[in-house]
Amino acid sequence: MTADWFADNIVEIFGAVAGIAYVILEIRRSIWLWPLGIITSAVYIYVFGRTGFYANMGLQGYYLVISVYGWYMWSRRQEREQAGAGSDVKRIDAVTAAWCAVATAAIWAVLWLVLGRATDSPVTVWDGLIASLSVVATWMLTRKYIEQWYVWIVANAIAVAVYLASGLYPTAVLFFVYFVMAIIGVIKWRQEAIGNRQ
């Protein structure tokens, strides 16, 4: 890799580093993941927009909004935890899980249709699937459902393959790190949930 390559991809590299920091904060359940998420999303609006990943570009706009909501929700929960209510890491119930599955399928279908008809995206099926899984997983994160990590594992595995095939190497590395960190996140959050029940 040359200096020119770094210069041409500096924004993507910065976004990848910020994204890794975001997941570290997520695993630690630090409220600071939300403002960092806003910064990372702004960077990736540019990165995905210039490479034709329009669903994921739009997803970053969603992340900006959901980050404000998540920041608010976690602030309220943090106050309750400090008041002695304990951590609120939890398991998803069957009804909510079913709604999440339906929402994922519906969002994917809409994105696939829109991307196929209205854009020049080279990866309509996969771009839409990654985006739909990510929308639902981020909502689950605002509620601190452990199962959000499983959704991220699937989304990140798909993303690694798609971004490698598209030549977005720093982003592929980022999503591979996300994949590994999602596995770590499952373990850590499950330990926290077990601790809550004792």
Coordinates of C-alpha atoms in Angstrom, one line a residue:
M1 CA 0.0 0.0 0.0
T2 CA 1.3 3.4 -1.0
A3 CA 1.1 6.8 0.5
D4 CA -1.3 7.7 -2.3
W5 CA -3.6 4.9 -1.3
F6 CA -3.7 6.1 2.3
A7 CA -4.3 9.7 1.1
D8 CA -7.2 8.5 -1.1
N9 CA -8.7 6.4 1.6
I10 CA -8.0 8.5 4.7
V11 CA -11.7 9.2 5.4
E12 CA -12.6 5.5 5.2
I13 CA -9.6 4.6 7.4
F14 CA -10.7 7.1 10.0
G15 CA -14.2 5.7 9.9
A16 CA -12.9 2.2 10.4
V17 CA -10.9 3.2 13.5
A18 CA -13.8 5.1 14.9
G19 CA -16.1 2.2 14.3
I20 CA -13.8 -0.2 16.2
A21 CA -13.7 2.2 19.1
Y22 CA -17.6 2.3 18.9
V23 CA -17.9 -1.5 19.3
I24 CA -15.4 -1.5 22.2
L25 CA -17.6 1.0 24.0
E26 CA -20.6 -1.0 23.1
I27 CA -19.2 -4.2 24.7
R28 CA -18.4 -2.2 27.8
R29 CA -21.9 -0.7 27.7
S30 CA -20.5 2.8 27.8
I31 CA -22.9 5.6 27.0
W32 CA -20.2 7.3 25.0
L33 CA -20.7 4.8 22.2
W34 CA -23.7 6.9 21.0
P35 CA -21.8 10.3 20.3
L36 CA -19.0 8.3 18.7
G37 CA -21.6 6.5 16.6
I38 CA -22.8 9.9 15.3
I39 CA -19.3 10.7 14.1
T40 CA -18.8 7.3 12.6
S41 CA -22.1 7.5 10.8
A42 CA -21.3 10.9 9.3
V43 CA -18.0 9.5 7.9
Y44 CA -19.7 6.5 6.4
I45 CA -22.5 8.5 4.7
Y46 CA -19.6 9.8 2.6
V47 CA -17.8 6.5 2.1
F48 CA -20.9 4.5 1.1
G49 CA -22.3 7.3 -1.0
R50 CA -19.2 7.5 -3.2
T51 CA -19.1 3.7 -3.7
G52 CA -22.7 3.0 -4.5
F53 CA -23.8 1.3 -1.3
Y54 CA -26.9 3.4 -1.1
A55 CA -28.8 1.3 1.4
N56 CA -25.9 1.5 3.8
M57 CA -25.5 5.2 3.1
G58 CA -29.2 5.7 4.1
L59 CA -28.6 3.4 7.1
Q60 CA -26.0 5.9 8.4
G61 CA -28.7 8.6 8.4
Y62 CA -30.8 6.2 10.5
Y63 CA -27.9 5.7 12.8
L64 CA -27.6 9.4 13.4
V65 CA -31.2 9.5 14.6
I66 CA -31.2 6.2 16.5
S67 CA -27.9 7.3 18.2
V68 CA -29.7 10.3 19.7
Y69 CA -32.6 8.0 20.8
G70 CA -30.1 5.5 22.2
W71 CA -28.2 8.2 24.1
Y72 CA -31.4 9.3 25.7
M73 CA -32.6 5.8 26.6
W74 CA -29.2 4.8 28.0
S75 CA -29.0 8.0 30.0
R76 CA -32.3 7.2 31.7
R77 CA -31.2 3.6 32.4
Q78 CA -27.8 4.8 33.7
E79 CA -29.7 7.0 36.3
R80 CA -31.7 3.9 37.4
E81 CA -28.5 1.8 37.6
Q82 CA -26.8 4.5 39.7
A83 CA -29.9 4.5 42.0
G84 CA -29.3 0.8 42.7
A85 CA -31.7 -0.8 40.3
G86 CA -28.9 -2.9 38.8
S87 CA -27.9 -3.5 35.2
D88 CA -30.7 -3.9 32.6
V89 CA -29.0 -6.2 30.1
K90 CA -31.8 -8.6 29.2
R91 CA -33.1 -11.4 26.9
I92 CA -35.6 -10.7 24.2
D93 CA -39.1 -12.1 24.5
A94 CA -40.6 -14.3 21.8
V95 CA -43.1 -11.7 20.6
T96 CA -40.5 -8.9 20.3
A97 CA -38.2 -11.4 18.5
A98 CA -40.9 -12.2 16.0
W99 CA -41.6 -8.6 15.3
C100 CA -37.9 -8.0 14.8
A101 CA -37.8 -10.9 12.3
V102 CA -40.8 -9.5 10.4
A103 CA -39.3 -6.0 10.4
T104 CA -36.0 -7.3 9.0
A105 CA -37.7 -9.1 6.2
A106 CA -40.0 -6.1 5.4
I107 CA -37.1 -3.6 5.4
W108 CA -35.0 -5.9 3.2
A109 CA -37.8 -6.4 0.7
V110 CA -38.4 -2.7 0.4
L111 CA -34.7 -1.9 0.1
W112 CA -34.1 -4.6 -2.4
L113 CA -36.9 -3.3 -4.6
V114 CA -35.9 0.4 -4.3
L115 CA -32.2 -0.3 -4.9
G116 CA -32.9 -2.5 -7.9
R117 CA -35.2 0.1 -9.6
A118 CA -33.9 3.5 -8.5
T119 CA -30.1 3.2 -8.1
D120 CA -27.0 1.8 -9.8
S121 CA -26.0 -0.2 -6.7
P122 CA -23.9 -3.2 -7.8
V123 CA -25.1 -5.3 -4.8
T124 CA -28.8 -4.6 -4.2
V125 CA -29.6 -7.9 -2.5
W126 CA -26.7 -7.8 -0.1
D127 CA -26.7 -4.1 0.5
G128 CA -30.3 -4.3 1.5
L129 CA -29.8 -7.3 3.7
I130 CA -26.9 -5.8 5.6
A131 CA -28.9 -2.6 6.1
S132 CA -32.1 -4.3 7.3
L133 CA -30.2 -6.5 9.8
S134 CA -28.3 -3.4 11.0
V135 CA -31.5 -1.3 11.5
V136 CA -33.1 -4.0 13.7
A137 CA -29.9 -4.8 15.6
T138 CA -29.3 -1.1 16.5
W139 CA -32.9 -0.8 17.7
M140 CA -32.3 -3.9 19.9
L141 CA -29.1 -2.3 21.2
T142 CA -31.1 0.7 22.5
R143 CA -33.1 -1.8 24.6
K144 CA -30.0 -3.7 25.6
Y145 CA -31.1 -7.1 24.3
I146 CA -28.4 -9.6 24.3
E147 CA -29.6 -11.1 21.0
Q148 CA -28.6 -8.0 19.1
W149 CA -25.1 -9.5 19.1
Y150 CA -26.3 -12.5 17.1
V151 CA -27.9 -10.3 14.5
W152 CA -24.6 -8.3 14.3
I153 CA -22.7 -11.6 13.8
V154 CA -24.8 -12.5 10.8
A155 CA -24.7 -8.9 9.3
N156 CA -21.0 -8.5 9.8
A157 CA -20.2 -11.9 8.2
I158 CA -22.1 -11.0 5.1
A159 CA -20.6 -7.5 5.1
V160 CA -17.0 -8.8 5.2
A161 CA -17.6 -10.9 2.1
V162 CA -19.4 -8.2 0.2
Y163 CA -16.9 -5.4 1.0
L164 CA -14.0 -7.6 0.1
A165 CA -15.6 -8.5 -3.3
S166 CA -16.2 -4.7 -3.8
G167 CA -12.6 -3.6 -3.0
L168 CA -13.5 -1.8 0.2
Y169 CA -10.6 -3.3 2.1
P170 CA -10.4 -1.0 5.2
T171 CA -14.2 -1.4 5.6
A172 CA -13.9 -5.2 5.2
V173 CA -11.3 -5.3 7.9
L174 CA -13.5 -3.1 10.1
F175 CA -16.4 -5.5 9.6
F176 CA -14.2 -8.5 10.3
V177 CA -13.2 -6.9 13.6
Y178 CA -16.9 -6.2 14.2
F179 CA -17.6 -9.8 13.6
V180 CA -15.0 -11.0 16.2
M181 CA -16.1 -8.3 18.7
A182 CA -19.8 -9.3 18.3
I183 CA -18.8 -12.8 19.5
I184 CA -17.0 -11.2 22.5
G185 CA -20.0 -9.0 23.1
V186 CA -22.3 -12.0 23.3
I187 CA -20.0 -13.6 25.9
K188 CA -19.6 -10.4 28.0
W189 CA -23.3 -9.5 28.0
R190 CA -24.4 -13.1 28.8
Q191 CA -22.1 -13.0 31.8
E192 CA -23.7 -9.7 32.8
A193 CA -27.2 -11.2 32.4
I194 CA -26.3 -14.3 34.5
G195 CA -24.9 -12.0 37.2
N196 CA -28.1 -10.1 37.3
R197 CA -30.1 -13.3 38.0
Q198 CA -27.9 -14.3 40.9

